[in-house]
Coordinates of C-alpha atoms in Angstrom, one line a residue:
Chain A
M1 CA 18.9 -33.3 5.2
K2 CA 16.8 -34.7 8.0
R3 CA 17.8 -31.9 10.3
Y4 CA 16.7 -29.4 7.7
I5 CA 13.3 -31.1 7.4
D6 CA 12.9 -31.2 11.2
F7 CA 13.9 -27.6 11.4
Y8 CA 11.3 -26.5 8.7
L9 CA 8.5 -28.6 10.2
T10 CA 9.1 -27.3 13.7
L11 CA 9.4 -23.7 12.8
G12 CA 6.5 -23.9 10.4
K13 CA 4.3 -25.3 13.2
I14 CA 5.4 -22.6 15.7
S15 CA 4.6 -20.0 13.1
I16 CA 1.2 -21.4 12.4
L17 CA 0.4 -21.5 16.1
S18 CA 1.6 -18.0 16.8
Q19 CA -0.1 -16.5 13.8
L20 CA -3.4 -18.2 14.7
Q21 CA -3.4 -16.1 17.9
Y22 CA -3.5 -12.9 15.8
R23 CA -6.5 -13.7 13.6
V24 CA -8.1 -10.3 13.9
A25 CA -4.8 -8.5 13.2
N26 CA -4.2 -10.7 10.2
Y27 CA -7.7 -10.1 9.0
F28 CA -7.4 -6.3 9.2
Y29 CA -4.2 -6.6 7.3
M30 CA -5.7 -8.7 4.6
I31 CA -8.8 -6.5 4.3
G32 CA -6.6 -3.4 4.0
M33 CA -4.9 -5.2 1.2
I34 CA -8.0 -6.1 -0.9
T35 CA -8.9 -2.5 -1.6
E36 CA -6.0 -2.3 -4.1
P37 CA -7.3 -5.1 -6.4
I38 CA -10.9 -4.0 -6.0
I39 CA -9.9 -0.6 -7.4
Y40 CA -8.1 -2.2 -10.4
L41 CA -11.0 -4.6 -10.9
V42 CA -13.6 -1.8 -10.9
V43 CA -11.7 0.4 -13.3
W44 CA -10.9 -2.4 -15.7
S45 CA -14.5 -3.9 -15.6
T46 CA -15.7 -0.4 -16.4
I47 CA -13.4 -0.2 -19.4
A48 CA -14.3 -3.7 -20.6
N49 CA -18.0 -2.8 -20.4
Q50 CA -17.4 0.5 -22.2
Q51 CA -15.7 -1.4 -25.0
G52 CA -18.5 -3.7 -25.5
G53 CA -17.5 -6.4 -23.0
M54 CA -13.8 -7.0 -23.4
A55 CA -10.4 -5.3 -22.7
G56 CA -7.1 -6.9 -23.6
G57 CA -8.9 -10.2 -24.1
Y58 CA -10.5 -10.1 -20.6
T59 CA -14.3 -10.0 -19.9
P60 CA -15.4 -8.3 -16.7
G61 CA -15.9 -11.8 -15.3
Q62 CA -12.4 -12.8 -16.2
F63 CA -11.0 -9.6 -14.7
A64 CA -12.9 -10.5 -11.5
A65 CA -11.3 -14.0 -11.5
Y66 CA -7.9 -12.4 -12.1
Y67 CA -8.1 -9.9 -9.3
I68 CA -9.7 -12.4 -6.8
V69 CA -6.9 -14.9 -7.3
W70 CA -4.6 -11.8 -7.2
T71 CA -5.4 -11.4 -3.5
L72 CA -4.1 -14.9 -2.6
V73 CA -1.0 -14.5 -4.8
R74 CA -0.3 -11.1 -3.3
N75 CA -0.4 -12.7 0.2
M76 CA 1.9 -15.5 -1.0
N77 CA 4.3 -12.8 -2.2
I78 CA 4.8 -11.4 1.3
V79 CA 8.2 -12.4 2.6
F80 CA 10.7 -11.0 5.0
T81 CA 11.3 -7.4 3.7
P82 CA 14.6 -5.6 2.9
F83 CA 13.4 -3.1 5.5
G84 CA 13.5 -5.9 8.0
W85 CA 17.1 -6.7 7.0
E86 CA 18.0 -3.1 7.6
S87 CA 16.7 -3.2 11.2
R88 CA 18.3 -6.6 11.8
I89 CA 21.7 -5.2 10.8
R90 CA 21.3 -1.8 12.4
E91 CA 20.1 -3.2 15.7
G92 CA 22.5 -6.1 15.7
T93 CA 19.9 -8.8 16.2
L94 CA 21.5 -10.6 13.3
S95 CA 24.3 -11.6 15.7
M96 CA 22.0 -14.0 17.5
D97 CA 20.8 -15.6 14.2
L98 CA 24.4 -16.1 13.2
M99 CA 25.1 -18.1 16.3
R100 CA 22.8 -20.8 15.1
P101 CA 24.3 -23.8 13.2
I102 CA 22.0 -23.1 10.2
H103 CA 21.8 -20.3 7.6
P104 CA 19.4 -17.5 8.9
I105 CA 17.5 -17.6 5.6
H106 CA 16.1 -21.0 6.4
A107 CA 14.4 -19.6 9.5
D108 CA 12.8 -16.8 7.4
I109 CA 11.6 -19.3 4.7
A110 CA 10.2 -21.7 7.3
Y111 CA 8.5 -19.0 9.4
F112 CA 6.8 -17.2 6.6
A113 CA 5.8 -20.5 5.0
G114 CA 4.0 -21.5 8.2
W115 CA 2.3 -18.1 8.2
K116 CA 1.1 -18.7 4.6
A117 CA -0.8 -21.8 5.8
V118 CA -2.8 -19.5 8.1
V119 CA -3.2 -16.9 5.4
I120 CA -4.6 -19.4 2.9
V121 CA -7.2 -20.5 5.4
L122 CA -8.1 -16.9 6.3
W123 CA -8.3 -16.0 2.6
L124 CA -11.0 -18.5 1.7
P125 CA -13.9 -16.5 3.3
I126 CA -12.6 -13.3 1.7
A127 CA -12.5 -15.1 -1.7
A128 CA -16.0 -16.3 -1.2
V129 CA -17.4 -12.8 -0.4
L130 CA -15.5 -11.3 -3.3
S131 CA -16.8 -14.0 -5.7
W132 CA -20.3 -13.3 -4.5
I133 CA -20.0 -9.6 -5.2
F134 CA -18.0 -9.6 -8.4
K135 CA -19.2 -12.8 -10.1
P136 CA -16.0 -14.1 -11.6
T137 CA -15.9 -16.6 -14.4
F138 CA -13.7 -19.5 -13.7
D139 CA -12.8 -22.4 -16.0
I140 CA -10.3 -24.5 -14.2
N141 CA -9.1 -28.0 -14.9
L142 CA -7.1 -30.3 -12.6
Q143 CA -3.8 -29.6 -14.3
E144 CA -4.2 -25.9 -13.9
A145 CA -5.1 -26.3 -10.3
I146 CA -2.0 -28.4 -9.6
V147 CA 0.3 -26.0 -11.4
F148 CA -1.2 -23.1 -9.6
F149 CA -0.7 -24.7 -6.2
I150 CA 3.0 -25.4 -7.0
A151 CA 3.4 -22.0 -8.6
I152 CA 2.3 -19.9 -5.6
W153 CA 5.0 -21.6 -3.6
G154 CA 7.5 -21.0 -6.4
A155 CA 6.5 -17.4 -6.4
Y156 CA 7.0 -17.3 -2.7
L157 CA 10.5 -18.6 -3.0
I158 CA 11.5 -16.4 -5.9
R159 CA 10.4 -13.3 -4.1
T160 CA 12.2 -14.5 -0.9
M161 CA 15.4 -14.7 -2.9
V162 CA 15.0 -11.4 -4.6
L163 CA 14.0 -9.4 -1.5
T164 CA 16.7 -11.0 0.6
L165 CA 19.2 -10.0 -2.1
L166 CA 17.9 -6.5 -1.9
G167 CA 18.2 -6.7 1.9
M168 CA 21.8 -7.6 1.5
I169 CA 22.5 -4.0 0.3
T170 CA 21.9 -2.9 3.9
F171 CA 25.1 -4.6 4.9
W172 CA 26.9 -1.7 3.1
T173 CA 24.6 1.2 3.4
T174 CA 21.4 2.0 5.4
R175 CA 20.1 4.7 3.0
V176 CA 18.2 2.3 0.9
S177 CA 14.5 3.1 1.1
A178 CA 14.7 4.9 -2.3
I179 CA 16.2 1.8 -3.9
F180 CA 13.5 -0.4 -2.4
E181 CA 10.8 2.0 -3.6
L182 CA 12.2 1.9 -7.1
Y183 CA 12.2 -1.9 -7.0
F184 CA 8.6 -2.0 -5.8
G185 CA 7.6 0.4 -8.5
L186 CA 9.2 -1.7 -11.2
E187 CA 7.6 -4.8 -9.7
L188 CA 4.1 -3.2 -9.7
V189 CA 4.3 -2.5 -13.4
L190 CA 6.2 -5.6 -14.6
S191 CA 4.7 -8.4 -12.5
G192 CA 1.1 -8.2 -13.4
R193 CA 0.1 -6.7 -10.1
L194 CA -1.2 -3.5 -11.7
V195 CA -2.9 -5.1 -14.7
P196 CA -2.7 -8.5 -16.5
M197 CA 0.4 -8.4 -18.6
T198 CA -1.6 -8.8 -21.8
L199 CA -2.8 -5.2 -21.4
M200 CA 0.8 -4.0 -21.5
P201 CA 2.5 -2.9 -24.8
Q202 CA 4.2 -5.8 -26.6
W203 CA 7.8 -4.7 -25.8
V204 CA 7.0 -4.6 -22.0
Q205 CA 5.5 -8.1 -22.3
T206 CA 8.6 -9.4 -24.0
A207 CA 10.9 -7.7 -21.5
S208 CA 9.0 -9.2 -18.6
N209 CA 9.6 -12.7 -19.9
Y210 CA 13.3 -12.2 -19.1
L211 CA 12.8 -10.7 -15.6
P212 CA 11.8 -12.4 -12.4
F213 CA 8.7 -10.2 -11.6
K214 CA 6.2 -11.8 -13.9
W215 CA 6.9 -15.3 -12.6
T216 CA 5.9 -14.3 -9.1
F217 CA 2.6 -12.7 -10.0
F218 CA 1.2 -13.0 -13.5
F219 CA 2.2 -16.5 -14.1
P220 CA 0.5 -18.1 -11.0
I221 CA -2.7 -16.2 -11.6
E222 CA -2.8 -16.8 -15.3
A223 CA -2.1 -20.5 -14.7
L224 CA -5.4 -20.8 -12.8
V225 CA -7.5 -18.1 -14.5
G226 CA -6.2 -18.1 -18.1
S227 CA -6.1 -20.9 -20.6
M228 CA -2.4 -21.8 -20.9
T229 CA -1.3 -24.9 -22.8
T230 CA 0.2 -27.8 -20.9
R231 CA 3.6 -26.8 -22.3
E232 CA 3.3 -23.2 -21.2
L233 CA 2.2 -24.3 -17.7
W234 CA 5.2 -26.6 -17.1
M235 CA 7.6 -24.2 -18.9
G236 CA 6.4 -21.5 -16.4
L237 CA 7.3 -23.8 -13.5
G238 CA 10.6 -24.3 -15.1
M239 CA 11.2 -20.6 -15.3
Q240 CA 10.3 -20.4 -11.6
I241 CA 12.9 -23.0 -10.8
F242 CA 15.4 -21.1 -12.9
W243 CA 14.9 -17.9 -10.9
I244 CA 14.9 -19.7 -7.6
V245 CA 18.3 -21.4 -8.4
L246 CA 19.8 -18.2 -9.8
G247 CA 18.6 -16.2 -6.8
A248 CA 19.9 -18.7 -4.3
S249 CA 23.3 -18.9 -6.1
F250 CA 23.7 -15.1 -6.1
L251 CA 22.6 -15.0 -2.5
N252 CA 25.2 -17.5 -1.5
L253 CA 27.9 -15.5 -3.2
I254 CA 26.9 -12.1 -1.9
W255 CA 26.2 -13.5 1.6
R256 CA 29.8 -14.5 2.0
A257 CA 31.0 -11.0 1.1
A258 CA 28.2 -9.3 3.1
I259 CA 28.8 -11.1 6.3
K260 CA 32.4 -9.9 6.4
Q261 CA 30.9 -6.4 6.5
F262 CA 28.9 -7.1 9.5
S263 CA 30.1 -5.9 12.9
A264 CA 27.3 -6.2 15.4
V265 CA 26.3 -3.2 17.4
G266 CA 24.4 -4.5 20.4
G267 CA 22.2 -7.5 19.6
Chain B
M1 CA -3.4 29.1 24.7
N2 CA -4.5 30.1 21.2
P3 CA -4.6 26.9 19.1
L4 CA -3.4 28.7 16.0
K5 CA -0.4 30.0 17.8
L6 CA 0.2 26.5 19.2
A7 CA 0.0 25.0 15.7
W8 CA 2.4 27.7 14.3
T9 CA 5.0 27.1 17.0
H10 CA 5.0 23.3 16.5
L11 CA 5.1 23.8 12.7
R12 CA 8.2 25.9 13.0
I13 CA 9.9 23.4 15.3
G14 CA 8.9 20.5 12.9
V15 CA 10.3 22.3 9.9
M16 CA 13.6 23.2 11.6
N17 CA 13.9 19.7 12.8
E18 CA 13.5 18.2 9.4
L19 CA 15.7 20.8 7.7
Q20 CA 18.6 19.1 9.5
Y21 CA 18.2 16.1 7.2
R22 CA 18.4 17.5 3.8
V23 CA 19.3 14.3 2.0
N24 CA 15.8 13.2 2.9
F25 CA 14.5 15.8 0.5
F26 CA 16.1 13.9 -2.5
I27 CA 14.9 10.6 -1.2
Q28 CA 11.4 11.9 -0.9
L29 CA 11.6 13.5 -4.3
L30 CA 12.6 10.2 -5.8
Q31 CA 9.8 8.4 -4.1
S32 CA 7.3 11.0 -5.3
V33 CA 8.6 10.6 -8.8
I34 CA 8.2 6.9 -8.6
A35 CA 4.6 7.2 -7.3
L36 CA 3.9 9.7 -10.1
S37 CA 5.4 7.5 -12.8
T38 CA 3.4 4.4 -11.7
G39 CA 0.3 6.6 -11.6
L40 CA 1.0 7.9 -15.1
I41 CA 1.6 4.4 -16.4
G42 CA -1.7 3.3 -15.0
L43 CA -3.5 6.2 -16.8
S44 CA -1.8 5.5 -20.1
L45 CA -2.8 1.8 -19.9
V46 CA -6.4 2.9 -19.4
F47 CA -6.3 5.4 -22.3
N48 CA -4.7 2.8 -24.6
Q49 CA -8.1 1.1 -24.4
V50 CA -10.6 3.9 -24.2
D51 CA -10.8 7.7 -24.6
N52 CA -12.7 8.4 -21.4
L53 CA -13.4 6.5 -18.2
A54 CA -17.0 6.9 -17.0
G55 CA -17.1 10.3 -18.7
W56 CA -13.7 11.6 -17.5
T57 CA -11.1 12.4 -20.1
R58 CA -7.4 12.0 -19.8
P59 CA -6.5 15.5 -18.6
E60 CA -9.5 15.4 -16.2
L61 CA -8.3 12.2 -14.6
L62 CA -4.9 13.8 -14.4
V63 CA -6.5 16.5 -12.3
V64 CA -7.9 13.7 -10.0
M65 CA -4.4 12.2 -9.7
G66 CA -2.9 15.5 -8.9
V67 CA -5.4 16.2 -6.1
H68 CA -4.9 12.7 -4.8
L69 CA -1.1 13.3 -4.6
L70 CA -1.6 16.7 -3.1
M71 CA -4.0 15.5 -0.5
G72 CA -1.9 12.5 0.2
G73 CA 1.1 14.8 0.9
I74 CA -0.9 16.9 3.3
V75 CA -2.2 13.8 5.2
R76 CA 1.3 12.3 5.4
S77 CA 3.0 15.5 6.5
A78 CA 0.5 17.0 8.9
I79 CA -2.2 14.5 9.9
Q80 CA -0.9 10.9 9.9
P81 CA 2.3 11.6 12.0
N82 CA 0.3 13.3 14.7
M83 CA -2.2 10.4 14.8
E84 CA 0.5 7.8 15.0
R85 CA 2.2 9.6 17.8
L86 CA -1.2 9.8 19.6
M87 CA -1.7 6.1 19.1
N88 CA 1.7 5.4 20.7
D89 CA 1.0 7.8 23.5
I90 CA -2.3 6.1 24.4
R91 CA -0.6 2.7 24.3
G92 CA 2.4 3.7 26.3
G93 CA 0.6 6.0 28.8
T94 CA 2.7 9.0 27.8
L95 CA -0.4 10.9 26.7
D96 CA -0.3 12.3 30.3
F97 CA 2.4 14.8 29.2
A98 CA 0.0 16.3 26.6
L99 CA -3.1 16.2 28.9
T100 CA -1.4 18.1 31.7
K101 CA -0.4 21.0 29.4
P102 CA -2.6 24.1 29.7
A103 CA -4.0 23.9 26.2
D104 CA -6.9 22.1 24.6
A105 CA -5.8 18.5 24.4
Q106 CA -7.3 17.7 21.0
A107 CA -5.7 20.8 19.5
L108 CA -2.3 19.9 21.1
V109 CA -2.3 16.2 20.0
S110 CA -3.2 17.3 16.4
V111 CA -0.3 19.7 15.8
R112 CA 2.7 18.2 17.6
E113 CA 4.3 16.6 14.5
F114 CA 5.0 17.9 11.1
R115 CA 7.0 16.0 8.4
F116 CA 8.2 18.8 6.2
W117 CA 9.7 16.7 3.4
Q118 CA 6.4 14.9 2.8
L119 CA 5.2 18.1 1.3
V120 CA 7.2 17.3 -1.8
D121 CA 4.3 15.0 -2.7
A122 CA 1.9 17.9 -2.3
I123 CA 4.1 20.1 -4.6
V124 CA 4.3 17.3 -7.2
G125 CA 0.5 17.1 -7.0
L126 CA 0.2 20.8 -7.6
I127 CA 2.4 20.7 -10.6
V128 CA 0.4 17.8 -12.0
I129 CA -2.9 19.8 -11.5
G130 CA -1.3 22.8 -13.1
Y131 CA -0.2 20.9 -16.1
A132 CA -3.5 19.0 -16.5
V133 CA -5.5 22.2 -16.2
S134 CA -3.3 23.9 -18.9
T135 CA -4.1 21.0 -21.3
L136 CA -7.8 21.3 -20.6
H137 CA -8.0 24.4 -22.8
S138 CA -10.7 25.9 -20.7
H139 CA -10.6 29.1 -18.8
I140 CA -10.4 28.7 -15.0
S141 CA -12.5 31.3 -13.3
L142 CA -11.8 32.9 -10.0
L143 CA -14.9 31.3 -8.5
Q144 CA -13.5 27.9 -9.6
T145 CA -10.2 28.5 -7.9
I146 CA -11.9 29.6 -4.7
S147 CA -14.2 26.6 -4.6
F148 CA -11.3 24.4 -5.4
I149 CA -9.4 25.7 -2.4
L150 CA -12.5 25.6 -0.1
A151 CA -13.1 22.0 -1.2
L152 CA -9.5 21.1 -0.5
I153 CA -9.7 22.6 3.0
M154 CA -13.0 20.8 3.8
G155 CA -11.6 17.6 2.4
A156 CA -8.5 17.9 4.6
I157 CA -10.6 18.6 7.7
M158 CA -12.8 15.5 7.0
L159 CA -9.8 13.3 6.5
Y160 CA -8.3 14.7 9.8
C161 CA -11.6 13.9 11.6
T162 CA -11.7 10.4 10.2
W163 CA -8.1 9.8 11.3
L164 CA -8.9 11.2 14.8
M165 CA -12.0 9.1 15.2
V166 CA -10.1 5.9 14.1
T167 CA -7.2 6.7 16.4
T168 CA -9.5 7.5 19.3
I169 CA -10.5 3.8 19.1
A170 CA -7.1 3.2 20.7
F171 CA -8.6 4.3 24.0
W172 CA -10.6 1.1 24.0
V173 CA -8.7 -1.2 21.7
I174 CA -4.9 -1.1 22.0
R175 CA -3.8 -2.6 18.7
V176 CA -4.9 -0.2 15.9
D177 CA -1.9 -0.2 13.6
E178 CA -3.8 -2.3 11.1
I179 CA -6.6 0.2 11.0
A180 CA -4.2 2.8 9.9
N181 CA -3.1 0.4 7.2
L182 CA -6.8 -0.1 6.2
F183 CA -7.2 3.7 5.9
E184 CA -4.2 3.9 3.5
G185 CA -5.7 1.1 1.4
L186 CA -9.0 2.9 1.2
Y187 CA -7.4 6.3 0.4
A188 CA -5.8 4.7 -2.6
A189 CA -9.3 4.5 -4.1
G190 CA -9.2 8.2 -4.4
R191 CA -6.9 8.0 -7.4
W192 CA -10.0 7.5 -9.6
P193 CA -13.1 9.6 -9.4
V194 CA -15.6 8.0 -7.0
S195 CA -18.3 8.0 -9.7
V196 CA -16.4 5.0 -11.2
Y197 CA -17.2 2.8 -8.3
P198 CA -20.3 0.7 -7.6
D199 CA -22.9 2.2 -5.3
W200 CA -22.0 0.3 -2.1
L201 CA -18.3 1.1 -2.4
R202 CA -19.1 4.7 -3.2
T203 CA -21.2 5.0 -0.1
G204 CA -18.4 3.5 2.0
L205 CA -15.8 5.8 0.5
T206 CA -18.0 8.8 1.0
F207 CA -19.2 8.3 4.5
L208 CA -16.7 5.9 6.2
V209 CA -13.6 7.4 4.6
P210 CA -14.5 10.7 2.9
V211 CA -12.2 10.1 0.0
A212 CA -14.9 11.3 -2.3
F213 CA -15.0 14.7 -0.6
A214 CA -11.3 14.9 -0.2
V215 CA -10.3 14.2 -3.7
T216 CA -13.1 14.0 -6.2
I217 CA -14.9 17.2 -5.2
P218 CA -11.8 19.5 -5.5
A219 CA -11.1 17.8 -8.8
E220 CA -14.7 18.5 -9.9
A221 CA -14.2 22.1 -9.0
M222 CA -11.3 22.3 -11.5
T223 CA -13.1 20.4 -14.2
N224 CA -16.3 22.3 -14.2
R225 CA -18.4 19.6 -12.7
L226 CA -19.1 21.0 -9.3
T227 CA -22.6 21.9 -8.4
T228 CA -23.6 24.2 -5.5
E229 CA -25.5 21.3 -3.9
S230 CA -22.5 19.1 -3.6
M231 CA -20.5 22.0 -2.2
L232 CA -23.2 22.7 0.5
Y233 CA -23.4 19.0 1.1
A234 CA -19.6 18.9 1.7
F235 CA -19.9 21.8 4.1
G236 CA -22.6 20.1 6.1
L237 CA -20.7 16.9 6.2
T238 CA -17.6 18.7 7.4
L239 CA -19.5 20.2 10.3
L240 CA -20.9 16.8 11.1
F241 CA -17.5 15.1 11.0
M242 CA -16.0 17.8 13.2
T243 CA -18.8 17.4 15.8
L244 CA -18.6 13.6 15.7
A245 CA -14.8 13.6 16.1
R246 CA -14.9 16.0 19.0
G247 CA -17.6 13.9 20.7
I248 CA -15.8 10.7 20.3
W249 CA -12.5 12.3 21.5
V250 CA -14.2 13.6 24.6
I251 CA -15.8 10.3 25.4
G252 CA -12.6 8.4 24.6
L253 CA -10.5 10.6 26.9
R254 CA -12.7 9.5 29.8
S255 CA -11.6 5.9 29.5
Y256 CA -7.9 6.9 29.4
S257 CA -6.1 5.9 32.5
G258 CA -2.4 6.5 31.7
A259 CA -0.8 6.0 35.1
S260 CA 2.3 4.5 33.7
A261 CA 4.2 7.4 32.3

């Protein structure tokens, strides 16, 4: 156990230091990303105003809060992509990772987690500017803040599991971009990234309860911005743990089959 | 050498090259369909709540979405690949090979690449526009069609100029990949008519990234909103962008010192 903790701490620290060197690049990336929620925010505030101040139970101020927190959650959702797995396998760099006495996924989790620390710090000024422009209404209590803080890391782990599983497909075939796009399309609609889930038809909302997407996006945001009961908050964290464990188990199973497919070319 | 002839030759080579990979057509088609579906879902969510968005009805917004897809397809097939190659050439010093050719360098770097299959997006966009216009129940006049096409051409030119100006920054600053990413993010704003946005954002979208002129104005032409003034305005701005892009290109080229190719 100790060697894992050491490994995570060391790699996390390396990641923080190396990403701090690319502050400007990181900022451009994050600013490129905020246009998406601003578009949603503007459209939905317009609709809320047109309807006399509310749409789907959200006021313009609450939409602003939702989409500002959205920007942090979106950043927390960035993990090693399936496209990355494709190039790892195609170019054979995976061989080197396999030589290490530790499963390669630990390196991905640790590195991206360290990066998140930098991203959170860089995000704070962006959130301040967005709050100044869009005037969000926040009503946060301590419990919500704690659950939110845990939930963004839960979201990070769920998405790591799911996207790594998708990446595993590239052990068998490299023509996968269409599958990935399909996944990202589903995720956009079912996670709460496009709109808060409460704006979706009832059957979509019900379906999303049984899928992993919502627990990586809508749940963390809503934990902070919405008014969930204590039970709902902790049940949500429970669902996150469920998906992390399920994902990790599947990954473990598939990894064993996948790695037998791997024959390094170069590397 | 005649720039048009140059463009035509490169276009032919690009198409022939891409025709070797036919499966990519189906992959591209699937991706276009996914993009279209998420767009349609977004629209239907909006119209679950209201019957117009800032004065635009459902079929009218469908026209905007169609133009956005169409223009996006044009950018990704003809403009973006060239600019990405230019960026790599500046960074790697291989721009020498383009500069030493006996043709206008700006013309040459703008036509070297063509991603044929990306045009699937453009065709899907045209189909969406056609469908939306047919549900509008209004007669489309010849004048409307002509101004639509003119607005599209001017929009494409302005987007090209913006891309060129942004890419030219690579002569001074080497890492500009993120700027391309920023452009894509801003272009996504064109899915809705720019009149929806607050003033400061609309100004940015109009002058920094002329999304307004590339998407909203052609859509206005098709939905009977276009005024002669905005058409003239677009024309003037197109000329301004072309001059600016040329100027920045010429200045940028002076600070290029390949030497490593």
